[in-house]
Amino acid sequence: MTGAAVTTEPRDRQLPMPFHPLLPTPLPKKRLPAGRPREWYVSHNRRLKAMRLAIALLDSGVYQPSSANNRRIRIAAERLDIHPPSDTTCRMVRALIRYGR
């Protein structure tokens, strides 16, 4: 990653949503329920990350799981300012693309 600019913006910044009268407004975020095992939170966050990446790939024109290799998924994550996904998350992204058709 050469030539990367250093930014001072927080990683969880909200991207501007385009206004469209027929689109619903995004729901407010709620806290996750307390008291669950740690594995539940890990898998929940992994599913959310896979969903965001699958949507981004579908929006960019990647409709086949075979064309969504790990490198392409990680490049999409970098563009979205998301931590690089693991191999497991990449497999989940391909599964979402496969079943989303």
mmCIF file of C-alpha atoms in Angstrom:
data_model
loop_
_atom_site.group_PDB
_atom_site.id
_atom_site.type_symbol
_atom_site.label_atom_id
_atom_site.label_comp_id
_atom_site.label_asym_id
_atom_site.label_seq_id
_atom_site.Cartn_x
_atom_site.Cartn_y
_atom_site.Cartn_z
ATOM 1 C CA MET A 1 0.000 0.000 0.000
ATOM 2 C CA THR A 2 2.279 2.716 -1.229
ATOM 3 C CA GLY A 3 1.200 6.290 -1.544
ATOM 4 C CA ALA A 4 -1.723 5.921 0.843
ATOM 5 C CA ALA A 5 -2.824 9.200 2.346
ATOM 6 C CA VAL A 6 -3.219 9.469 6.091
ATOM 7 C CA THR A 7 -6.702 10.581 7.091
ATOM 8 C CA THR A 8 -7.896 11.821 10.426
ATOM 9 C CA GLU A 9 -11.545 10.881 9.849
ATOM 10 C CA PRO A 10 -13.034 8.186 12.091
ATOM 11 C CA ARG A 11 -13.513 4.739 10.541
ATOM 12 C CA ASP A 12 -17.184 4.627 11.454
ATOM 13 C CA ARG A 13 -18.154 7.778 9.618
ATOM 14 C CA GLN A 14 -21.524 7.831 7.919
ATOM 15 C CA LEU A 15 -21.453 7.940 4.148
ATOM 16 C CA PRO A 16 -23.936 10.409 2.666
ATOM 17 C CA MET A 17 -27.089 8.705 1.507
ATOM 18 C CA PRO A 18 -28.595 9.883 -1.773
ATOM 19 C CA PHE A 19 -32.061 11.324 -1.372
ATOM 20 C CA HIS A 20 -34.781 9.623 -3.299
ATOM 21 C CA PRO A 21 -38.471 10.075 -2.457
ATOM 22 C CA LEU A 22 -39.259 6.366 -2.928
ATOM 23 C CA LEU A 23 -36.381 5.007 -0.839
ATOM 24 C CA PRO A 24 -36.998 4.538 2.885
ATOM 25 C CA THR A 25 -34.822 6.404 5.327
ATOM 26 C CA PRO A 26 -32.197 4.246 7.054
ATOM 27 C CA LEU A 27 -33.157 2.828 10.422
ATOM 28 C CA PRO A 28 -31.377 4.191 13.493
ATOM 29 C CA LYS A 29 -28.665 1.928 14.880
ATOM 30 C CA LYS A 30 -29.441 -0.045 18.016
ATOM 31 C CA ARG A 31 -27.027 -1.536 20.511
ATOM 32 C CA LEU A 32 -26.384 -5.267 20.314
ATOM 33 C CA PRO A 33 -28.014 -7.350 23.044
ATOM 34 C CA ALA A 34 -25.856 -7.951 26.097
ATOM 35 C CA GLY A 35 -25.103 -11.322 27.619
ATOM 36 C CA ARG A 36 -24.520 -13.391 24.505
ATOM 37 C CA PRO A 37 -21.403 -15.529 24.032
ATOM 38 C CA ARG A 38 -18.478 -13.841 22.309
ATOM 39 C CA GLU A 39 -18.809 -16.181 19.291
ATOM 40 C CA TRP A 40 -22.278 -14.780 18.624
ATOM 41 C CA TYR A 41 -20.947 -11.212 18.341
ATOM 42 C CA VAL A 42 -18.064 -12.341 16.121
ATOM 43 C CA SER A 43 -20.355 -14.202 13.732
ATOM 44 C CA HIS A 44 -22.912 -11.377 13.759
ATOM 45 C CA ASN A 45 -20.307 -8.771 12.804
ATOM 46 C CA ARG A 46 -18.831 -11.129 10.188
ATOM 47 C CA ARG A 47 -22.265 -11.520 8.575
ATOM 48 C CA LEU A 48 -22.780 -7.744 8.530
ATOM 49 C CA LYS A 49 -19.382 -7.205 6.921
ATOM 50 C CA ALA A 50 -20.055 -9.915 4.321
ATOM 51 C CA MET A 51 -23.413 -8.332 3.510
ATOM 52 C CA ARG A 52 -21.879 -4.863 3.025
ATOM 53 C CA LEU A 53 -19.175 -6.304 0.765
ATOM 54 C CA ALA A 54 -21.640 -8.401 -1.258
ATOM 55 C CA ILE A 55 -23.849 -5.356 -1.844
ATOM 56 C CA ALA A 56 -20.846 -3.284 -2.924
ATOM 57 C CA LEU A 57 -19.709 -5.977 -5.354
ATOM 58 C CA LEU A 58 -23.189 -6.394 -6.804
ATOM 59 C CA ASP A 59 -23.442 -2.621 -7.235
ATOM 60 C CA SER A 60 -20.101 -2.619 -9.052
ATOM 61 C CA GLY A 61 -21.236 -5.308 -11.500
ATOM 62 C CA VAL A 62 -19.861 -8.526 -9.978
ATOM 63 C CA TYR A 63 -22.757 -10.971 -10.287
ATOM 64 C CA GLN A 64 -20.951 -14.327 -10.382
ATOM 65 C CA PRO A 65 -19.290 -15.833 -7.293
ATOM 66 C CA SER A 66 -16.496 -17.166 -9.514
ATOM 67 C CA SER A 67 -15.500 -13.604 -10.445
ATOM 68 C CA ALA A 68 -15.469 -12.484 -6.792
ATOM 69 C CA ASN A 69 -12.066 -13.774 -5.776
ATOM 70 C CA ASN A 70 -10.443 -12.862 -2.447
ATOM 71 C CA ARG A 71 -8.353 -10.113 -4.040
ATOM 72 C CA ARG A 72 -11.379 -8.396 -5.584
ATOM 73 C CA ILE A 73 -13.319 -8.626 -2.312
ATOM 74 C CA ARG A 74 -10.395 -7.143 -0.355
ATOM 75 C CA ILE A 75 -10.058 -4.298 -2.863
ATOM 76 C CA ALA A 76 -13.766 -3.550 -2.392
ATOM 77 C CA ALA A 77 -13.236 -3.549 1.379
ATOM 78 C CA GLU A 78 -10.379 -1.083 0.991
ATOM 79 C CA ARG A 79 -12.566 1.207 -1.127
ATOM 80 C CA LEU A 80 -15.307 1.054 1.521
ATOM 81 C CA ASP A 81 -12.773 1.748 4.296
ATOM 82 C CA ILE A 82 -13.441 -1.637 5.921
ATOM 83 C CA HIS A 83 -10.741 -3.788 7.503
ATOM 84 C CA PRO A 84 -9.552 -6.495 5.076
ATOM 85 C CA PRO A 85 -11.845 -9.512 5.362
ATOM 86 C CA SER A 86 -10.613 -12.953 6.319
ATOM 87 C CA ASP A 87 -10.830 -15.958 4.013
ATOM 88 C CA THR A 88 -13.960 -17.064 5.891
ATOM 89 C CA THR A 89 -15.645 -13.706 5.283
ATOM 90 C CA CYS A 90 -14.680 -13.876 1.601
ATOM 91 C CA ARG A 91 -16.380 -17.279 1.367
ATOM 92 C CA MET A 92 -19.485 -15.789 2.984
ATOM 93 C CA VAL A 93 -19.486 -12.946 0.425
ATOM 94 C CA ARG A 94 -19.384 -15.447 -2.435
ATOM 95 C CA ALA A 95 -22.205 -17.448 -0.818
ATOM 96 C CA LEU A 96 -24.331 -14.294 -0.524
ATOM 97 C CA ILE A 97 -23.711 -13.444 -4.175
ATOM 98 C CA ARG A 98 -24.578 -17.017 -5.177
ATOM 99 C CA TYR A 99 -27.857 -17.107 -3.258
ATOM 100 C CA GLY A 100 -28.800 -13.515 -3.973
ATOM 101 C CA ARG A 101 -29.385 -14.219 -7.655
#
